[in-house]
Every structure is written in structure tokens, then in C-alpha cells.
Amino acid sequence: EAGVAQSPRYKIIEKRQSVAFWCNPISGHATLYWYQQILGQGPKLLIQFQNNGVVDDSQLPKDRFSAERLKGVDSTLKIQPAKLEDSAVYLCASSHQLTSGRKGNEQFFGPGTRLTVL
Amino acid sequence: DQQVKQNSPSLSVQEGRISILNCDYTNSMFDYFLWYKKYPAEGPTFLISISSIKDKNEDGRFTVFLNKSAKHLSLHIVPSQPGDSAVYFCAAGYRGSTLGRLYFGRGTQLTVWP
């Protein structure tokens, strides 16, 4: 079974520029998550999709971040314009159903995109 | 506000000995807990979970203990192996939420030396 794919793996941009990240979840997984992991911290949820609908974007800085999951499969996360504090690893994860702790419903993570904003 | 806390940023253990990683939480509504392991340049991978109706769950060399009254859980690795060297994240969620959202700790870097 193929895992969660993300691209690019690394991105360096200057502040005020725009950047986009792509995620392809595990086939058949209805739920998709984007996390931001700042150095030295744990992953923080930015947005969660159930199929192609948003179920939680309460932690997403909506003035500069946007995300979509067209057709309920792939997803893109965009930052426009980027700030220095956006430097982080952006992780995409997917799960078969809403994570409940039950075996089989855990979240599977991609390798992440490391963003550096200069 | 950090609802899941891992107060030890690092732990160093000799190969063959026991590794004990600790995690505390503040939200009493959490009713399931997970441990993830992360190698450099990779995403976190699921390791083991426990429901709040249990106080112990075991999977091979890995055992998670939950103390609900103390809002504390721990991951035991016995025996520790050099390949266990990674960052370990504790995470928690609650089924009462329809969102399935997880809250992560900051992680503990485990180093297992020969």
C-alpha cells in the first residue's frame, strides 16, 4: 500500500512570496489533515477535511493560508504572502475515518515539506 | 495552551535496557492516546495507542501505561535497540468530538547507544 505522498520536500522562499504544497493521501482515506510543525514543537493541526469538505479550520490563519481538496482526494495548502514565522515542516496525514483511537483509524503521515522563509 | 506535555526533550539509554518516555495531559475529556515515532526527514509513524478504558496496552517490545487519575501516560520500550533512536510524540484525542482531532506533545528525542 502506497503511503501519503507530499511535494515538494523542501522549499526556500523570501518573505511576502507565495508557496503551495501538494498532498496525495492513501487511497481510500476519507479524512485528510494538514499540520504545521515548528522546530522543537509537536505537530499542530491547521485544517482537516472529510472527503472534500472542511470539518475543522479553526487553527488556520485564514488571512494568509488556504487549502482545498477538490474531488476528495489530493489536497493543496497555500501560503500567500509568507512570513518568517511560517518556517516549519508542513505535514499531511490521512486516515480511513475520523481518528478515534481504534485500530485502523490512526493517522498516517507523509514525509512533510520543509519550508524556509528568508 | 499545551494540552499534551512531554517535559523531557531528550532521553539516552543503553542498548538492552528499558526506555521510559513520559507524557502528561491537562484535558480530562481526552479518552484515547497514541504514540508516534519520527525519524529525521520522515513523517511520524504510528506506534501504539490506548483507550481510556484500559490502563495498559502491549505490542511486542512496546507497552503504554495510562494513569487517568494523574493524567499521565508512559511508553516503555524493552529491550531498547539502536534502531529505536528517534523522536517520540505523544498525542491525545476524544471520541466525543466528531472531528477526530489529535493534540500532540513537543516530542522526546530517544537515543539508544550500544
mmCIF file of C-alpha atoms in Angstrom, chain B residues 2-114:
data_model
loop_
_atom_site.group_PDB
_atom_site.id
_atom_site.type_symbol
_atom_site.label_atom_id
_atom_site.label_comp_id
_atom_site.label_asym_id
_atom_site.label_seq_id
_atom_site.Cartn_x
_atom_site.Cartn_y
_atom_site.Cartn_z
ATOM 1 C CA GLN B 2 -0.299 22.988 25.594
ATOM 2 C CA GLN B 3 -2.833 20.286 26.443
ATOM 3 C CA VAL B 4 -0.339 17.461 25.956
ATOM 4 C CA LYS B 5 3.066 17.842 27.538
ATOM 5 C CA GLN B 6 6.300 15.950 27.172
ATOM 6 C CA ASN B 7 8.598 17.553 29.662
ATOM 7 C CA SER B 8 11.748 15.637 28.785
ATOM 8 C CA PRO B 9 13.172 16.826 25.467
ATOM 9 C CA SER B 10 15.700 14.001 25.383
ATOM 10 C CA LEU B 11 16.471 10.585 26.840
ATOM 11 C CA SER B 12 19.606 8.493 26.462
ATOM 12 C CA VAL B 13 19.540 4.745 27.172
ATOM 13 C CA GLN B 14 21.946 1.890 26.701
ATOM 14 C CA GLU B 15 21.020 -0.882 24.286
ATOM 15 C CA GLY B 16 19.164 -3.711 26.002
ATOM 16 C CA ARG B 17 17.900 -1.543 28.859
ATOM 17 C CA ILE B 18 14.405 -0.140 29.317
ATOM 18 C CA SER B 19 13.401 3.216 27.840
ATOM 19 C CA ILE B 20 10.577 5.074 29.591
ATOM 20 C CA LEU B 21 9.057 8.075 27.876
ATOM 21 C CA ASN B 22 6.551 10.173 29.789
ATOM 22 C CA CYS B 23 3.596 12.295 28.785
ATOM 23 C CA ASP B 24 1.123 14.403 30.780
ATOM 24 C CA TYR B 25 -2.162 15.899 29.675
ATOM 25 C CA THR B 26 -4.488 18.503 31.069
ATOM 26 C CA ASN B 27 -7.784 17.902 29.261
ATOM 27 C CA SER B 28 -9.829 15.311 31.169
ATOM 28 C CA MET B 29 -12.029 14.820 28.112
ATOM 29 C CA PHE B 30 -9.256 13.011 26.257
ATOM 30 C CA ASP B 31 -10.207 9.349 26.019
ATOM 31 C CA TYR B 32 -7.638 7.885 23.701
ATOM 32 C CA PHE B 33 -3.924 8.335 23.394
ATOM 33 C CA LEU B 34 -1.326 7.479 20.773
ATOM 34 C CA TRP B 35 2.413 7.369 20.451
ATOM 35 C CA TYR B 36 4.132 8.225 17.192
ATOM 36 C CA LYS B 37 7.774 7.722 16.275
ATOM 37 C CA LYS B 38 9.602 10.061 13.926
ATOM 38 C CA TYR B 39 12.921 9.573 12.155
ATOM 39 C CA PRO B 40 14.751 12.563 10.600
ATOM 40 C CA ALA B 41 13.346 13.686 7.253
ATOM 41 C CA GLU B 42 10.345 11.376 7.620
ATOM 42 C CA GLY B 43 6.813 11.887 8.829
ATOM 43 C CA PRO B 44 5.669 10.477 12.178
ATOM 44 C CA THR B 45 4.634 6.819 12.124
ATOM 45 C CA PHE B 46 2.014 5.324 14.407
ATOM 46 C CA LEU B 47 3.433 3.121 17.134
ATOM 47 C CA ILE B 48 0.796 2.191 19.700
ATOM 48 C CA SER B 49 -2.417 3.528 21.195
ATOM 49 C CA ILE B 50 -4.522 3.095 24.310
ATOM 50 C CA SER B 51 -8.122 3.805 25.150
ATOM 51 C CA SER B 52 -9.075 5.426 28.443
ATOM 52 C CA ILE B 53 -10.977 2.281 29.458
ATOM 53 C CA LYS B 54 -7.654 0.465 29.728
ATOM 54 C CA ASP B 55 -4.607 1.115 31.836
ATOM 55 C CA LYS B 56 -2.150 -0.897 29.767
ATOM 56 C CA ASN B 57 -1.646 -1.913 26.170
ATOM 57 C CA GLU B 58 1.198 -4.028 24.919
ATOM 58 C CA ASP B 59 2.588 -4.636 21.437
ATOM 59 C CA GLY B 60 5.819 -6.567 21.286
ATOM 60 C CA ARG B 61 8.589 -4.551 22.908
ATOM 61 C CA PHE B 62 6.307 -1.543 23.372
ATOM 62 C CA THR B 63 3.918 -1.052 26.281
ATOM 63 C CA VAL B 64 1.871 2.020 27.054
ATOM 64 C CA PHE B 65 0.574 2.662 30.576
ATOM 65 C CA LEU B 66 -2.227 5.088 31.373
ATOM 66 C CA ASN B 67 -2.896 6.640 34.771
ATOM 67 C CA LYS B 68 -6.111 8.609 34.356
ATOM 68 C CA SER B 69 -6.194 9.996 37.873
ATOM 69 C CA ALA B 70 -2.742 11.504 37.370
ATOM 70 C CA LYS B 71 -3.443 12.396 33.723
ATOM 71 C CA HIS B 72 -0.211 10.672 32.862
ATOM 72 C CA LEU B 73 0.877 8.068 30.365
ATOM 73 C CA SER B 74 4.172 6.442 29.645
ATOM 74 C CA LEU B 75 5.713 4.377 26.871
ATOM 75 C CA HIS B 76 8.050 1.564 27.840
ATOM 76 C CA ILE B 77 10.424 0.024 25.330
ATOM 77 C CA VAL B 78 12.032 -3.226 26.442
ATOM 78 C CA PRO B 79 14.653 -4.067 25.401
ATOM 79 C CA SER B 80 15.774 -0.865 23.729
ATOM 80 C CA GLN B 81 17.580 -1.165 20.393
ATOM 81 C CA PRO B 82 19.701 1.353 18.463
ATOM 82 C CA GLY B 83 17.000 1.419 15.766
ATOM 83 C CA ASP B 84 14.612 2.851 18.351
ATOM 84 C CA SER B 85 16.575 6.101 18.301
ATOM 85 C CA ALA B 86 14.022 8.661 17.102
ATOM 86 C CA VAL B 87 11.726 11.422 18.314
ATOM 87 C CA TYR B 88 8.634 10.085 20.091
ATOM 88 C CA PHE B 89 5.438 12.128 20.122
ATOM 89 C CA CYS B 90 2.575 11.607 22.494
ATOM 90 C CA ALA B 91 -0.868 12.536 21.121
ATOM 91 C CA ALA B 92 -4.388 12.592 22.524
ATOM 92 C CA GLY B 93 -7.944 12.961 21.292
ATOM 93 C CA TYR B 94 -11.514 12.414 22.390
ATOM 94 C CA ARG B 95 -14.253 10.431 20.732
ATOM 95 C CA GLY B 96 -16.895 12.837 21.930
ATOM 96 C CA SER B 97 -15.591 15.149 19.252
ATOM 97 C CA THR B 98 -16.832 14.482 15.771
ATOM 98 C CA LEU B 99 -13.615 15.870 14.409
ATOM 99 C CA GLY B 100 -11.075 13.205 15.300
ATOM 100 C CA ARG B 101 -8.550 15.933 16.049
ATOM 101 C CA LEU B 102 -5.267 14.987 17.746
ATOM 102 C CA TYR B 103 -3.255 17.125 20.134
ATOM 103 C CA PHE B 104 0.491 16.470 20.119
ATOM 104 C CA GLY B 105 3.238 16.966 22.674
ATOM 105 C CA ARG B 106 6.573 18.521 21.753
ATOM 106 C CA GLY B 107 8.316 15.175 21.483
ATOM 107 C CA THR B 108 11.173 13.382 23.252
ATOM 108 C CA GLN B 109 14.383 12.531 21.422
ATOM 109 C CA LEU B 110 15.380 8.986 22.382
ATOM 110 C CA THR B 111 18.960 7.913 21.789
ATOM 111 C CA VAL B 112 19.859 4.257 22.299
ATOM 112 C CA TRP B 113 23.597 3.690 22.429
ATOM 113 C CA PRO B 114 25.410 0.350 22.045
#
